[in-house]
Amino acid sequence: MAAEIHSRPQTARPILLNKIEGHSDAVNAAVLIPKEDGVITVSEDRTIRVWLKRDSGQYWPSIYHTVSSPCSCMSYHHDSRRIFIGQDNGAVVEFLISEDFNKMNHVKTYPAHQNRVSDMVFSLESEWVVSTGHDKSVSWMCTQSGSMLGRHYFTAWASCLQYDHDTQHAFVGDYSGQITLLKLEKQTYSTITTLKGHEGSIATLWWDPVQRLLFSGASDHSVIMWDIGGRKGRTLLLQGHHERVQAIRYLQLTRQLVSCSADGGMAVWNMDTQREEAPQWLDSDSCQKCEQPFFWNIKQMWDTKTMGLRQHHCRKCGNAVCGKCSSKRTTFPIMGFEFPVRVCDACFDTIKEEDRTPLATFHEGKHNIAHMDMDPSRGLMVTCGSDRIVKIWDVTQVVGCSLATGFSSR
């Protein structure tokens, strides 16, 4: 079922401790059980499994429960041992896990959606379960009565969710690339704002209630930090992945962001440093350096008897430039560009060698990562994905060791 890999060598990279195998289909979510050597997984194979580490060092299922529909997501509350499972048929199922993690009893089934549940959060404070689904909606239901309290529809699939328990604000990412901030109430809601910045569908969100920062990962391979608490519209773009970003976690104590992508890439971003916002791209009918016309500028092309050029943009200043005036490539980590990007020749000359110092480290998970969970108090991370394998990592060498209070659990 599971193999112990090896002990922990002193290297500055995630160390693979264990691999858990046994699922017959994609594992959509895996969470580490706090204060236990255990993992909970849910899968397309319709199973919910609780894996406990045995004396042999291997993980074996102490609970193996099959439900009627593929499991798409989960929300686990450790103090109450309540677990909520989202399913492909739109239902959310609540179970109560026994203290010894050997038994799981059904509590309620909530008719939350008409299609696949994409994400959910359980709030003990309000006794609500908030969920998003492929029926283009977010719903919130009372866990005491089992009744629907409210629902809001979007124009695209609702793909991911974060929830502020104190203020009852919900952040919902969707397939159009937008993030909607809602204020949820009993029987009603209000739309606060819509955040736009990604060029692809939103795959994952993470909310830090302490610094009031929202992080989003998307299919455009980028991560954006939204400074909600600053109320000035400040955003930071982070580009270092080469595939869809599908999982993110912010470690508040060490000011680090961990992100994982579909190709197995893992990134650890230093957020405890001075960063600059990437500029908005400017519009122009001609190159803002040499003034040559772009190919749609028919009038200037005719007047000057020249061929139109293709438009590009400098990532540092945002100017619209032609290829000849932006022939250079460079990293510029202070703006979030950890791999070489196009800059105009003038900006290239202003970038010093120390400006290219990386502000993130990159590692290889060697499997598709659809979901990730962390227990910073123990320096552990678990990843899972479509290859049906669950991997447990020691990440103390890449995110620091004193992390006991640096994580806000979902």
mmCIF file of N, CA and C in Angstrom, residues 28 44 70-73 86-91 113-119 132-135 158:
data_model
loop_
_atom_site.group_PDB
_atom_site.id
_atom_site.type_symbol
_atom_site.label_atom_id
_atom_site.label_comp_id
_atom_site.label_asym_id
_atom_site.label_seq_id
_atom_site.Cartn_x
_atom_site.Cartn_y
_atom_site.Cartn_z
ATOM 1 N N ASN A 28 -8.080 13.272 -5.677
ATOM 2 C CA ASN A 28 -8.418 14.683 -5.845
ATOM 3 C C ASN A 28 -8.053 15.553 -4.649
ATOM 4 N N GLU A 44 -11.444 9.829 -7.236
ATOM 5 C CA GLU A 44 -12.410 9.536 -8.293
ATOM 6 C C GLU A 44 -12.905 8.097 -8.226
ATOM 7 N N PRO A 70 -18.101 9.678 -7.446
ATOM 8 C CA PRO A 70 -16.698 10.084 -7.280
ATOM 9 C C PRO A 70 -16.550 11.268 -6.333
ATOM 10 N N CYS A 71 -15.487 11.239 -5.533
ATOM 11 C CA CYS A 71 -15.218 12.293 -4.547
ATOM 12 C C CYS A 71 -14.327 13.357 -5.189
ATOM 13 N N SER A 72 -14.774 14.589 -5.182
ATOM 14 C CA SER A 72 -14.066 15.652 -5.876
ATOM 15 C C SER A 72 -13.244 16.556 -4.958
ATOM 16 N N CYS A 73 -13.640 16.699 -3.689
ATOM 17 C CA CYS A 73 -12.941 17.588 -2.769
ATOM 18 C C CYS A 73 -13.371 17.262 -1.345
ATOM 19 N N GLY A 86 -17.145 16.540 -1.002
ATOM 20 C CA GLY A 86 -17.866 16.971 -2.187
ATOM 21 C C GLY A 86 -17.841 15.874 -3.234
ATOM 22 N N GLN A 87 -18.946 15.696 -3.938
ATOM 23 C CA GLN A 87 -19.052 14.607 -4.895
ATOM 24 C C GLN A 87 -19.356 15.104 -6.305
ATOM 25 N N ASP A 88 -19.131 14.206 -7.253
ATOM 26 C CA ASP A 88 -19.349 14.532 -8.655
ATOM 27 C C ASP A 88 -20.830 14.758 -8.966
ATOM 28 N N ASN A 89 -21.722 14.168 -8.170
ATOM 29 C CA ASN A 89 -23.165 14.323 -8.405
ATOM 30 C C ASN A 89 -23.740 15.591 -7.782
ATOM 31 N N GLY A 90 -22.884 16.411 -7.161
ATOM 32 C CA GLY A 90 -23.328 17.686 -6.587
ATOM 33 C C GLY A 90 -23.626 17.651 -5.101
ATOM 34 N N ALA A 91 -23.613 16.468 -4.507
ATOM 35 C CA ALA A 91 -23.919 16.356 -3.078
ATOM 36 C C ALA A 91 -22.678 16.613 -2.226
ATOM 37 N N HIS A 113 -25.414 21.114 -4.875
ATOM 38 C CA HIS A 113 -25.267 21.564 -6.259
ATOM 39 C C HIS A 113 -25.953 20.590 -7.212
ATOM 40 N N GLN A 114 -26.117 21.048 -8.452
ATOM 41 C CA GLN A 114 -26.688 20.215 -9.503
ATOM 42 C C GLN A 114 -25.606 19.543 -10.343
ATOM 43 N N ASN A 115 -24.361 19.840 -10.041
ATOM 44 C CA ASN A 115 -23.237 19.274 -10.788
ATOM 45 C C ASN A 115 -22.060 19.146 -9.833
ATOM 46 N N ARG A 116 -20.930 18.734 -10.342
ATOM 47 C CA ARG A 116 -19.748 18.425 -9.543
ATOM 48 C C ARG A 116 -19.383 19.536 -8.559
ATOM 49 N N VAL A 117 -19.113 19.161 -7.313
ATOM 50 C CA VAL A 117 -18.646 20.103 -6.292
ATOM 51 C C VAL A 117 -17.144 20.322 -6.506
ATOM 52 N N SER A 118 -16.745 21.565 -6.662
ATOM 53 C CA SER A 118 -15.340 21.850 -6.971
ATOM 54 C C SER A 118 -14.504 22.184 -5.744
ATOM 55 N N ASP A 119 -15.119 22.771 -4.715
ATOM 56 C CA ASP A 119 -14.367 23.138 -3.509
ATOM 57 C C ASP A 119 -15.365 23.410 -2.390
ATOM 58 N N THR A 132 -18.583 25.424 -3.763
ATOM 59 C CA THR A 132 -18.699 25.877 -5.145
ATOM 60 C C THR A 132 -18.858 24.658 -6.041
ATOM 61 N N GLY A 133 -19.457 24.877 -7.220
ATOM 62 C CA GLY A 133 -19.710 23.746 -8.085
ATOM 63 C C GLY A 133 -19.674 24.092 -9.557
ATOM 64 N N HIS A 134 -19.704 23.029 -10.371
ATOM 65 C CA HIS A 134 -19.722 23.197 -11.819
ATOM 66 C C HIS A 134 -21.105 23.568 -12.339
ATOM 67 N N ASP A 135 -22.065 23.766 -11.447
ATOM 68 C CA ASP A 135 -23.349 24.340 -11.850
ATOM 69 C C ASP A 135 -23.288 25.871 -11.812
ATOM 70 N N ALA A 158 -17.747 27.724 -11.141
ATOM 71 C CA ALA A 158 -17.042 28.153 -9.929
ATOM 72 C C ALA A 158 -16.041 27.053 -9.569
#
